[in-house]
Amino acid sequence: MNGETTYLTDLAAVLWPCGGLLGHGDGTAHGRGRGNQYLPVPNAYDPRVILPAHNRSAATRGIASFSQGHSFREKLRRLLLTGAFATGIAPLLLRDRLYVGAGPGIEHALAAALDRELAIAIHVGPPRANRKPVLLLLTPGGRTIGYAKVAVNDLTGRLVVAEARALRLLADSRLRDVTVPRLMYRGEWNGRPLLVQEALPVGDQTDRPTRRQLLRCVSQITSLVEVRRRRLSESAYRRALEERIVGLGARPEAGPLMAALYGLPDVVLPFGAWHGDLTRWNIAGTARRSFVWDWERLSLDAPAGFDALHYDLNECVQAGVHPGVHRWLESGARLLRDPLMTELGLAPHTVSTVMALYLIDLATRYLHDRQDEIGVHLAAVDDWLLPALEGLQERAAHEAARARD
């Protein structure tokens, strides 16, 4: 067994109290016939989704719903997988099985909570400290009902609770061009926080946002609360960030991060809300609307522009962290100088200060979540982030000095 197969069996113990066993579909595995069978795709050593072995409609829909890639290669892979499940040959091609123990499981709890019969497909995703199962809830015929999230540890428990709180808050907001999922249920399963939210109408009619669509969305999220201009040294945001850095304790990165924070120009910035994790995996759009989900990191007090920087950084590093960060240092600055951002009160001479604050905030999050300990490349703070931050400090000082002159 490797780390991922261990994760699968641990996950089975969370979702199905009777647990589960990994085996093969050739009839030799222990536990055959005890309960349901699920297929780890592409396999048990690198699982990304877990699909019901004997429900073609649910499995096919799960592949389509969890495949968000827009490249030709990604679309071809999705087409081949959905075809294999639709024709019934997938169980013959995919050897690994997760045999789930008989008895009440997460499906039964969700069916009772929503008062309807359902099937599930499960998104696992790559190893991360905040990885948790996302369950696609379907009618037996394969029609989407919603999505459920279940906590698997303390960090994901806090995030599930935070997202439920955020969705309740957003239900009363008036985002003109942004659609947010509705909270359908909040409770517990197996002693762990659980939430269910509606599925947004995304699919072939939506795509990644254009630059203007992204900034329009960011502007409206920022304005979820009244946007207020504050000097950095007088802001509640900086005080909270200082406390978070202090909370890192003896970590060697804490000192450089605090020094960088204290070394930034004391400029006036607009503060508002930010989604906290706006990436290509959490947003889709049409020409007129944006559909945004995964609100577990929503904050109501951050410098305007953080969401645009976060989205852009994650796009830039797709082909490699170091060249991507180099591109982001320029493309992120261009985003913050866009008229949609300046309308929020973001002045040109504060751009590098905002970018530096974003990196300090991101590094602090990664370190608190211990993302660096499980090999997340972007979380290698001392490898790329601290050097980029040093350059931004110098740029911020020059911008502020030119503004004074």
XYZ file of C-alpha atoms in Angstrom:
405
model
C 0.000 0.000 0.000
C 1.142 3.553 -0.697
C -0.055 6.785 0.874
C -2.983 7.079 -1.511
C -4.296 3.577 -0.918
C -4.061 4.235 2.812
C -6.003 7.450 2.252
C -8.718 5.493 0.415
C -9.215 3.016 3.243
C -9.167 5.824 5.828
C -11.723 7.714 3.740
C -13.909 4.625 3.558
C -13.918 4.478 7.360
C -15.254 8.051 7.435
C -17.938 7.628 4.791
C -18.978 4.085 5.695
C -18.621 3.191 9.391
C -18.227 -0.473 8.455
C -15.160 0.534 6.464
C -13.919 -0.701 3.140
C -11.307 -2.947 1.580
C -9.287 -2.450 -1.569
C -9.181 -5.313 -4.031
C -9.620 -6.236 -7.667
C -12.642 -6.897 -9.826
C -11.676 -10.459 -10.622
C -13.463 -11.998 -7.675
C -10.379 -12.659 -5.556
C -10.689 -9.758 -3.127
C -11.771 -10.272 0.433
C -15.074 -8.658 1.275
C -16.641 -9.342 -2.118
C -20.427 -9.115 -1.925
C -20.561 -7.485 1.506
C -21.855 -4.150 0.212
C -21.399 -1.679 -2.604
C -18.435 -1.594 -4.941
C -16.718 1.620 -6.069
C -14.098 2.180 -8.743
C -11.092 4.414 -7.892
C -10.268 6.266 -11.127
C -7.735 6.046 -12.662
C -6.615 3.516 -10.004
C -6.179 2.965 -6.275
C -2.602 4.317 -6.330
C -3.579 7.680 -7.842
C -7.308 8.157 -7.146
C -9.013 11.317 -8.323
C -12.631 10.192 -8.359
C -14.463 7.211 -6.841
C -17.412 6.010 -8.909
C -20.145 3.447 -8.270
C -19.226 0.242 -10.115
C -22.768 -0.796 -10.973
C -24.578 2.479 -11.661
C -23.702 3.605 -15.173
C -25.737 6.811 -15.029
C -24.196 7.995 -11.756
C -20.666 7.052 -12.830
C -21.006 8.753 -16.219
C -22.393 11.886 -14.646
C -19.618 11.856 -12.046
C -16.926 11.826 -14.731
C -18.577 14.710 -16.574
C -19.126 16.788 -13.431
C -15.659 16.395 -11.929
C -13.728 16.906 -15.180
C -13.237 20.662 -15.415
C -10.392 20.637 -17.932
C -10.821 22.747 -21.058
C -7.832 21.557 -23.091
C -8.251 19.158 -26.007
C -6.401 16.426 -24.126
C -8.567 16.805 -21.042
C -11.764 16.821 -23.092
C -10.658 13.695 -24.966
C -9.897 11.899 -21.708
C -13.327 12.827 -20.353
C -14.991 11.633 -23.564
C -13.214 8.256 -23.405
C -14.071 7.720 -19.741
C -17.724 8.695 -20.082
C -17.992 6.422 -23.121
C -16.482 3.522 -21.182
C -18.957 3.962 -18.342
C -21.958 4.580 -20.587
C -21.321 1.355 -22.506
C -20.663 -0.645 -19.357
C -17.088 -1.661 -20.189
C -15.408 0.541 -17.571
C -15.617 -2.111 -14.804
C -13.775 -4.479 -17.157
C -11.035 -1.949 -17.905
C -10.591 -0.569 -14.378
C -9.203 -3.323 -12.188
C -9.142 -1.740 -8.719
C -12.178 -1.852 -6.434
C -13.150 -0.315 -3.130
C -15.438 -2.838 -1.447
C -17.624 -1.039 1.080
C -18.979 -2.803 4.113
C -22.688 -3.454 4.342
C -24.820 -1.280 6.598
C -25.861 2.386 6.759
C -23.383 4.683 5.081
C -23.119 8.272 3.954
C -25.609 7.623 1.104
C -28.309 6.645 3.585
C -27.675 9.671 5.808
C -27.826 12.081 2.864
C -30.936 10.422 1.450
C -32.644 10.838 4.833
C -31.495 14.454 5.200
C -32.782 15.412 1.738
C -35.764 13.033 1.867
C -35.081 11.448 -1.494
C -33.381 8.423 -3.024
C -29.901 9.134 -4.343
C -26.616 7.766 -5.623
C -23.164 9.283 -5.132
C -19.908 9.814 -6.997
C -16.905 11.111 -5.050
C -14.182 13.574 -5.981
C -10.931 13.007 -4.109
C -8.445 15.303 -5.839
C -4.669 15.529 -5.391
C -2.939 15.293 -1.978
C -3.285 18.541 -0.026
C -3.604 19.350 3.645
C -7.164 20.561 3.046
C -8.191 17.602 0.854
C -11.642 16.291 1.662
C -14.188 14.243 -0.256
C -16.704 16.132 -2.370
C -19.741 13.985 -3.053
C -21.833 14.506 -6.167
C -25.417 13.674 -5.218
C -27.507 12.202 -8.007
C -30.913 10.712 -8.573
C -30.748 6.996 -9.456
C -31.200 8.085 -13.082
C -28.145 10.356 -12.954
C -29.704 13.819 -12.538
C -27.670 16.145 -10.309
C -29.155 17.076 -6.928
C -26.234 18.860 -5.287
C -22.815 18.441 -3.695
C -21.874 17.341 -0.180
C -18.634 17.940 1.710
C -17.521 15.857 4.690
C -14.647 16.752 7.004
C -11.870 14.203 7.512
C -9.652 16.074 10.027
C -9.531 19.234 12.145
C -8.525 21.532 9.273
C -11.206 20.296 6.894
C -13.702 20.400 9.747
C -13.019 24.109 10.219
C -13.315 24.676 6.480
C -16.641 22.843 6.154
C -18.087 24.836 9.065
C -16.709 28.068 7.577
C -18.241 27.344 4.178
C -21.660 26.661 5.673
C -21.410 29.978 7.502
C -20.320 31.757 4.325
C -23.174 30.307 2.263
C -25.697 31.491 4.850
C -24.194 34.976 4.685
C -24.121 34.982 0.887
C -27.765 33.940 0.711
C -28.643 37.467 1.870
C -26.169 39.242 -0.418
C -26.941 40.957 -3.683
C -24.214 40.013 -6.126
C -25.412 41.496 -9.397
C -23.586 39.216 -11.850
C -22.381 36.369 -9.608
C -24.353 33.231 -8.749
C -23.552 31.412 -5.493
C -24.784 27.920 -4.508
C -27.598 27.650 -1.976
C -26.961 25.817 1.290
C -29.324 22.829 1.321
C -28.304 21.070 4.536
C -25.837 21.357 7.392
C -25.236 18.643 9.962
C -22.796 15.941 10.986
C -21.837 12.508 9.756
C -19.809 10.051 11.783
C -19.032 12.874 14.231
C -17.713 15.169 11.496
C -19.131 18.381 9.958
C -21.193 17.855 6.817
C -22.839 20.261 4.388
C -24.862 19.945 1.210
C -25.105 22.724 -1.364
C -26.960 22.997 -4.610
C -25.229 22.397 -7.935
C -24.618 25.459 -10.070
C -25.695 25.378 -13.741
C -22.209 25.013 -15.174
C -21.203 22.793 -18.057
C -20.555 23.055 -21.760
C -22.208 26.485 -21.892
C -19.665 27.962 -19.460
C -15.916 28.438 -19.596
C -13.076 30.068 -17.717
C -13.687 33.786 -17.238
C -12.133 36.366 -19.500
C -10.013 39.072 -17.893
C -12.981 41.456 -17.772
C -15.344 38.794 -16.417
C -12.818 37.897 -13.732
C -12.309 41.490 -12.608
C -16.033 42.200 -12.668
C -16.540 39.189 -10.412
C -13.670 40.235 -8.105
C -15.059 43.745 -7.851
C -18.492 42.506 -6.828
C -17.094 40.065 -4.262
C -14.957 42.856 -2.785
C -18.089 44.945 -2.445
C -19.980 42.298 -0.443
C -19.158 44.632 2.439
C -18.656 48.370 2.389
C -15.229 49.038 0.868
C -13.273 51.204 3.293
C -9.971 52.990 2.755
C -7.514 52.642 5.598
C -3.849 53.329 6.137
C -2.132 49.940 6.323
C -0.702 50.535 9.800
C -4.158 51.444 11.128
C -6.044 48.554 9.538
C -7.602 45.637 11.386
C -6.350 43.466 8.536
C -2.679 44.100 9.331
C -3.225 43.446 13.027
C -4.908 40.124 12.205
C -2.115 39.176 9.811
C 0.498 39.978 12.460
C -1.308 37.657 14.892
C -1.389 34.859 12.321
C 2.362 35.207 11.710
C 3.012 35.164 15.464
C 0.916 31.979 15.554
C 3.498 30.271 13.355
C 5.711 30.089 16.430
C 9.280 28.962 15.815
C 8.884 28.280 12.108
C 11.935 29.811 10.362
C 9.758 31.592 7.794
C 7.908 33.601 10.466
C 10.724 36.118 10.963
C 11.163 37.040 7.292
C 7.395 37.304 6.828
C 6.997 39.652 9.794
C 9.977 41.729 8.663
C 8.493 42.005 5.186
C 5.168 43.123 6.621
C 6.783 45.803 8.769
C 8.943 46.939 5.858
C 6.089 47.772 3.484
C 5.125 51.400 2.827
C 2.356 52.688 5.071
C -0.001 53.498 2.205
C -3.766 53.934 2.131
C -5.570 50.879 0.733
C -9.182 49.875 0.055
C -10.335 46.911 2.157
C -13.285 44.649 1.399
C -14.240 40.977 1.078
C -12.361 38.258 -0.778
C -13.330 34.732 -1.779
C -9.958 33.448 -0.632
C -9.452 30.692 -3.218
C -10.701 31.972 -6.554
C -9.124 29.665 -9.161
C -10.114 28.015 -12.439
C -11.518 25.124 -10.363
C -13.958 27.335 -8.432
C -15.366 29.646 -11.094
C -17.069 29.324 -14.464
C -18.817 31.950 -16.497
C -20.856 33.087 -19.427
C -20.721 36.496 -21.073
C -23.194 37.817 -18.506
C -22.726 35.799 -15.301
C -20.083 34.194 -13.147
C -20.771 31.032 -11.161
C -18.559 30.787 -8.073
C -18.331 27.989 -5.515
C -16.005 26.728 -2.731
C -16.470 29.657 -0.349
C -14.729 28.003 2.612
C -12.065 30.737 2.830
C -14.334 33.765 2.519
C -12.989 36.763 4.455
C -14.702 40.104 4.900
C -11.527 42.130 5.476
C -8.644 42.073 3.004
C -7.020 44.490 0.561
C -9.000 44.839 -2.664
C -7.466 42.830 -5.495
C -6.420 39.703 -3.592
C -8.832 37.477 -5.546
C -7.509 38.707 -8.894
C -3.932 38.052 -7.778
C -4.792 34.573 -6.499
C -6.521 33.562 -9.708
C -3.711 34.917 -11.845
C -0.945 33.281 -9.800
C -2.594 29.879 -10.061
C -2.958 30.323 -13.817
C 0.645 31.424 -14.279
C 2.173 28.467 -12.433
C 0.346 25.780 -14.417
C 3.432 25.269 -16.587
C 5.947 25.599 -13.747
C 6.282 27.531 -10.488
C 9.426 29.607 -11.099
C 8.685 30.850 -14.640
C 5.034 31.276 -13.639
C 5.851 33.478 -10.660
C 8.118 35.588 -12.875
C 5.200 36.165 -15.275
C 2.815 36.838 -12.391
C 4.974 39.656 -11.040
C 4.081 41.584 -14.194
C 0.617 40.232 -15.081
C -0.640 40.607 -11.502
C 0.435 44.255 -11.493
C -1.423 44.858 -14.762
C -4.592 43.367 -13.278
C -4.448 45.663 -10.253
C -4.007 48.702 -12.512
C -7.153 47.851 -14.473
C -9.923 50.519 -14.271
C -12.233 48.030 -12.519
C -9.730 47.845 -9.681
C -8.956 51.553 -9.554
C -12.703 52.178 -9.244
C -12.510 50.361 -5.908
C -9.922 52.910 -4.754
C -6.766 50.947 -5.513
C -4.129 53.550 -6.411
C -1.326 52.716 -8.892
C 1.418 53.522 -6.386
C 0.086 50.839 -3.991
C 0.056 47.923 -6.459
C 3.303 46.281 -5.328
C 2.343 46.747 -1.684
C -0.909 44.826 -2.285
C 0.973 42.093 -4.149
C 3.461 41.775 -1.276
C 0.648 41.618 1.287
C -1.003 38.879 -0.756
C 2.174 36.789 -0.751
C 2.633 37.276 3.002
C -0.986 36.233 3.564
C -0.671 33.218 1.254
C 2.571 32.053 2.857
C 1.042 32.330 6.316
C -1.934 30.239 5.204
C 0.245 27.553 3.639
C 2.416 27.323 6.738
C -0.521 27.146 9.141
C -2.117 24.421 7.007
C 1.266 22.630 6.670
C 0.809 22.376 2.908
C 4.587 22.365 2.473
C 4.894 19.112 4.401
C 2.966 17.085 1.805
C 4.837 18.274 -1.263
C 2.534 20.976 -2.648
C 4.928 22.827 -4.979
C 3.330 26.245 -4.582
C 3.611 25.875 -0.794
C 7.423 25.763 -0.867
C 7.591 29.223 0.689
C 11.371 29.541 0.949
C 11.872 28.266 -2.608
C 9.986 30.959 -4.537
C 7.752 33.075 -2.332
C 10.301 34.749 -0.078
C 12.570 35.715 -3.031
C 9.557 37.115 -4.923
C 8.509 38.977 -1.796
C 11.932 40.577 -1.463
C 11.687 41.987 -4.984
C 8.163 43.265 -4.359
C 9.286 45.086 -1.220
C 11.814 47.050 -3.242
C 9.254 47.766 -5.948
C 6.692 48.897 -3.362
C 9.180 51.314 -1.787
C 9.995 52.856 -5.203
C 6.292 53.247 -6.077
C 5.502 54.940 -2.787
C 8.529 57.258 -3.089
C 7.568 58.330 -6.609
C 4.041 59.094 -5.422
C 5.401 61.344 -2.664
C 7.607 63.191 -5.160
